[in-house]
Short mmCIF file of C-alpha atoms in Angstrom, two decimals:
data_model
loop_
_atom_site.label_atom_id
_atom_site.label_comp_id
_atom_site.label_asym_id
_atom_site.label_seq_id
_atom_site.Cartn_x
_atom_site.Cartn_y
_atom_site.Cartn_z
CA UNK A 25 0.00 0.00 0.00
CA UNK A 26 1.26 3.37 -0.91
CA UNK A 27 1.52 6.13 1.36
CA UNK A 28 -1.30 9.01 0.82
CA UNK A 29 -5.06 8.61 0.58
CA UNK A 30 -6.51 7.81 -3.06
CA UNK A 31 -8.21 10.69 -4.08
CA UNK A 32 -12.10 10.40 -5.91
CA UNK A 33 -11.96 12.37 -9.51
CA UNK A 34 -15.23 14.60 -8.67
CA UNK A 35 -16.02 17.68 -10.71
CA UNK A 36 -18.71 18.81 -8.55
CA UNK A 37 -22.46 18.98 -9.26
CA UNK A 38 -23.72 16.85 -12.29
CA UNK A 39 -24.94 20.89 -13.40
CA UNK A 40 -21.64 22.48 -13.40
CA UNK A 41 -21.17 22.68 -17.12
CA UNK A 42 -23.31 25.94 -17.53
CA UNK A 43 -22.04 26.99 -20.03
CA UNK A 44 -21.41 23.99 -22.25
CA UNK A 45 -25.41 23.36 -21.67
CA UNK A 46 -25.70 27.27 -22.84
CA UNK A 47 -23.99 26.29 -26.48
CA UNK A 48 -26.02 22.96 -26.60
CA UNK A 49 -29.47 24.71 -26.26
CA UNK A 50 -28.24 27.64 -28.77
CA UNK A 51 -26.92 24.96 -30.96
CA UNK A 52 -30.53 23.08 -30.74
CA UNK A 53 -32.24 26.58 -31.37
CA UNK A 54 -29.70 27.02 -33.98
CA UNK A 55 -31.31 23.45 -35.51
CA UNK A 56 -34.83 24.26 -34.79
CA UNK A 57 -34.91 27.85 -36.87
CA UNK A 58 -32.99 26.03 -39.86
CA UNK A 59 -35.25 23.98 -40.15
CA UNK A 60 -38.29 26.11 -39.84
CA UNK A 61 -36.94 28.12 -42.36
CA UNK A 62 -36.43 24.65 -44.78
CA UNK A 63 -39.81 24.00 -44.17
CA UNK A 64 -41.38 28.04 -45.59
CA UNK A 65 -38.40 27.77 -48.88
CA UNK A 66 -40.46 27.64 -52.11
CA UNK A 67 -39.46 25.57 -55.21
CA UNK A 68 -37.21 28.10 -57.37
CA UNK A 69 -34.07 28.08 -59.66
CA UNK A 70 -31.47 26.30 -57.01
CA UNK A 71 -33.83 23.30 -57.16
CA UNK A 72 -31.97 21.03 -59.97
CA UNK A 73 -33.37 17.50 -60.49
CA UNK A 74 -34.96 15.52 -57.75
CA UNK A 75 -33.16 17.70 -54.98
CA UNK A 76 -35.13 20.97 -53.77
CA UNK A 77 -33.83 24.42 -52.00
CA UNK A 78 -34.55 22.93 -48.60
CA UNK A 79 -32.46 20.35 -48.78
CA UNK A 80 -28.99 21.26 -47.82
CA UNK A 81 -30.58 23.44 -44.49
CA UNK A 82 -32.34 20.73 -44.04
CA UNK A 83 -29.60 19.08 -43.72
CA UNK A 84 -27.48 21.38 -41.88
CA UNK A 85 -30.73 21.67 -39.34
CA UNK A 86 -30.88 18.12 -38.40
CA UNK A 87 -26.48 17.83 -37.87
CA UNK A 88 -27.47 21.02 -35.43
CA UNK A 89 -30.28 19.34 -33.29
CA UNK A 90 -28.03 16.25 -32.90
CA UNK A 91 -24.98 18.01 -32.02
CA UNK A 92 -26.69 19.86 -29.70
CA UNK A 93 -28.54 16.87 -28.22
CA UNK A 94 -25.15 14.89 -28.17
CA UNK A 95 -23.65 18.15 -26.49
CA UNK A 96 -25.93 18.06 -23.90
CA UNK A 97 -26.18 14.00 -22.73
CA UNK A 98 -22.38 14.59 -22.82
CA UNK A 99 -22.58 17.46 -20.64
CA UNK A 100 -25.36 16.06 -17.98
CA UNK A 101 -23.13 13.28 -18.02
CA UNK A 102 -19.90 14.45 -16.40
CA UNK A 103 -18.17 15.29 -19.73
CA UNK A 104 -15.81 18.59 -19.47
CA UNK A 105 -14.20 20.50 -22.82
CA UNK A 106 -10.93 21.23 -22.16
CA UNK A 107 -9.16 24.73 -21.24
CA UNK A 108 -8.01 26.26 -24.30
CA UNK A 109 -4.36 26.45 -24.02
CA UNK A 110 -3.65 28.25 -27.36
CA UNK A 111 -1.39 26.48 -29.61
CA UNK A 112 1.47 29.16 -30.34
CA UNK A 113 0.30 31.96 -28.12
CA UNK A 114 2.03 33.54 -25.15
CA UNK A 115 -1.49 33.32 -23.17
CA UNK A 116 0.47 35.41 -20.61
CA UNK A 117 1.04 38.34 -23.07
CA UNK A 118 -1.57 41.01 -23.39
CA UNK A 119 -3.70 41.24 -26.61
CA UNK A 120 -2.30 43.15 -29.00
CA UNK A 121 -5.05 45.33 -29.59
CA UNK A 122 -3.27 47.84 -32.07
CA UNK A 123 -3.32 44.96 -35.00
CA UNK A 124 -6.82 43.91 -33.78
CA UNK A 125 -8.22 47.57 -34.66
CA UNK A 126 -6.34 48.18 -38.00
CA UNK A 127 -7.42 44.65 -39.17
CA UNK A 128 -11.29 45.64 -38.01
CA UNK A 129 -10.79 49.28 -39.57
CA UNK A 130 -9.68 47.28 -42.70
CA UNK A 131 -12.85 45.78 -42.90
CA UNK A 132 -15.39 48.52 -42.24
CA UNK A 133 -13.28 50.67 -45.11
CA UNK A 134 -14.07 47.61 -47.06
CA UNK A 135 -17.66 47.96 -46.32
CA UNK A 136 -17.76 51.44 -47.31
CA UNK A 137 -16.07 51.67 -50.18
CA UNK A 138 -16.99 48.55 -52.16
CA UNK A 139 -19.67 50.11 -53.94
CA UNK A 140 -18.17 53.10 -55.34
CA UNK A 141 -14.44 52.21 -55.01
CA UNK A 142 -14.79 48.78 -56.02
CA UNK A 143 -13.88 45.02 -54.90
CA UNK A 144 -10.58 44.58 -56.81
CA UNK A 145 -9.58 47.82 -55.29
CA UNK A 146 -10.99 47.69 -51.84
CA UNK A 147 -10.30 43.96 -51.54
CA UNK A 148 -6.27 44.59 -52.25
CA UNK A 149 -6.17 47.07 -50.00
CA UNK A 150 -8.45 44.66 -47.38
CA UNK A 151 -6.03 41.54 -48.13
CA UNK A 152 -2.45 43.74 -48.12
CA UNK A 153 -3.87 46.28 -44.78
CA UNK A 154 -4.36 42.99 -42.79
CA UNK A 155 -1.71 40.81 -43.64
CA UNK A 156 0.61 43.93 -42.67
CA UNK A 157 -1.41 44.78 -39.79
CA UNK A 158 -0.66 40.95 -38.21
CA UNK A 159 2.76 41.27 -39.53
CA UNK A 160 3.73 40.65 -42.87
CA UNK A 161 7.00 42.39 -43.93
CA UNK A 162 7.82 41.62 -47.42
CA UNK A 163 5.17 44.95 -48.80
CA UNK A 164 5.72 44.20 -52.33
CA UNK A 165 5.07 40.30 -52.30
CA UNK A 166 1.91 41.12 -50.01
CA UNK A 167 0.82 42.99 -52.58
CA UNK A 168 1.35 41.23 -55.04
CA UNK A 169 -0.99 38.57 -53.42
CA UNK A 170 -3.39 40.38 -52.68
CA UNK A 171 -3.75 41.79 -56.06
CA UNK A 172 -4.10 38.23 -57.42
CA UNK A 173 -6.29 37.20 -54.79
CA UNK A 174 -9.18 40.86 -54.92
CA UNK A 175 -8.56 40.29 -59.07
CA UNK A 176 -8.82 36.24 -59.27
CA UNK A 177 -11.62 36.27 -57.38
CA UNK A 178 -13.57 39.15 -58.52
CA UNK A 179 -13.22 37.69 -62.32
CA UNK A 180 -14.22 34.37 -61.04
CA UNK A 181 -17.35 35.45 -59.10
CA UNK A 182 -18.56 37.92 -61.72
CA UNK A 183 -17.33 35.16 -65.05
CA UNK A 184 -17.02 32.16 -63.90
CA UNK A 185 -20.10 32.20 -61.34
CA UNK A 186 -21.88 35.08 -62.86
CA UNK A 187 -22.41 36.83 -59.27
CA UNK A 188 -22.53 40.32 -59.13
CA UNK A 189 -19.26 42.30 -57.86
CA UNK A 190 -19.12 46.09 -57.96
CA UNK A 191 -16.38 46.85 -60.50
CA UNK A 192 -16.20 50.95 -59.15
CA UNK A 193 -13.87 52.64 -60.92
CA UNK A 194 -12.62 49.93 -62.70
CA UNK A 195 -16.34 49.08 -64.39
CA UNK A 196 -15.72 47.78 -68.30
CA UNK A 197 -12.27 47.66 -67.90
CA UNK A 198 -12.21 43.89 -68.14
#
């Protein structure tokens, strides 16, 4: 027999998990309205073949409910997540709210000047602003990817897909 007294593995009150239970029931809400909203679609153009618009939310409804039902026998049940530990953070540093801002502030110009400025344009300057803002160095190869990235995708959204992007300034010039 080993010296010290074996000690029972309790993590208190069966009920404990608030907060887990909180993201099962919003995860089973989450399931309920998708599937509410399945039930009101009409037949339109996205039905093709046998398969109708409801489909796919359906779909995604039903993974909800049982995720959230599966969350919550888990839960009741004793089961804990884990802490996050962050995987190549410093969790003892302070957030570095400067890059958080300028990335957000990237965004909201984004939002404001896509219509009359234009994706290619705003979305370079969206793509290079945040990957500078978090840290990337190397300006001209940033830009250069964003530039392919605002331009590839705006030609394949508005050629390939046929979805509306604002042009802006740029409007007819491809």
């Amino acid at each position: 027999m080993t010296s010290g007294t074996a000690a029972s593995d309790t993590t208190g009150p069966v009920v404990s998990g608030k907060s887990e239970l909180l993201v099962s029931a919003l995860l089973f809400v989450l399931g309920v309205v998708a599937l509410i909203d399945a039930a009101t679609l009409e037949t339109n153009a996205a039905s093709v073949g046998p398969l109708s618009s409801a489909v796919f939310p359906t779909v995604v409804g039903v993974i909800l409910l049982v995720v959230g039902v599966a969350l919550a026998i888990d839960v009741l049940r004793g089961g804990r997540g884990d802490m996050e530990g962050g995987e190549d953070i410093d969790l003892d540093q302070p957030t570095a709210w400067v890059p958080f801002f300028a990335v957000g502030g990237f965004f909201l110009a984004n939002a404001v000047l896509i219509e009359s400025v234009g994706w290619p344009i705003t979305g370079t300057l969206l793509f290079f602003g945040s990957a500078v803002a978090l840290g990337s160095r190397r300006y001209v190869t940033t830009l250069m990817v964003a530039l392919v990235i605002a331009f590839g995708s705006y030609l394949l959204f508005v050629y390939a897909l046929g979805a509306y992007l604002p042009g802006g300034v740029l409007e007819g010039a491809f």
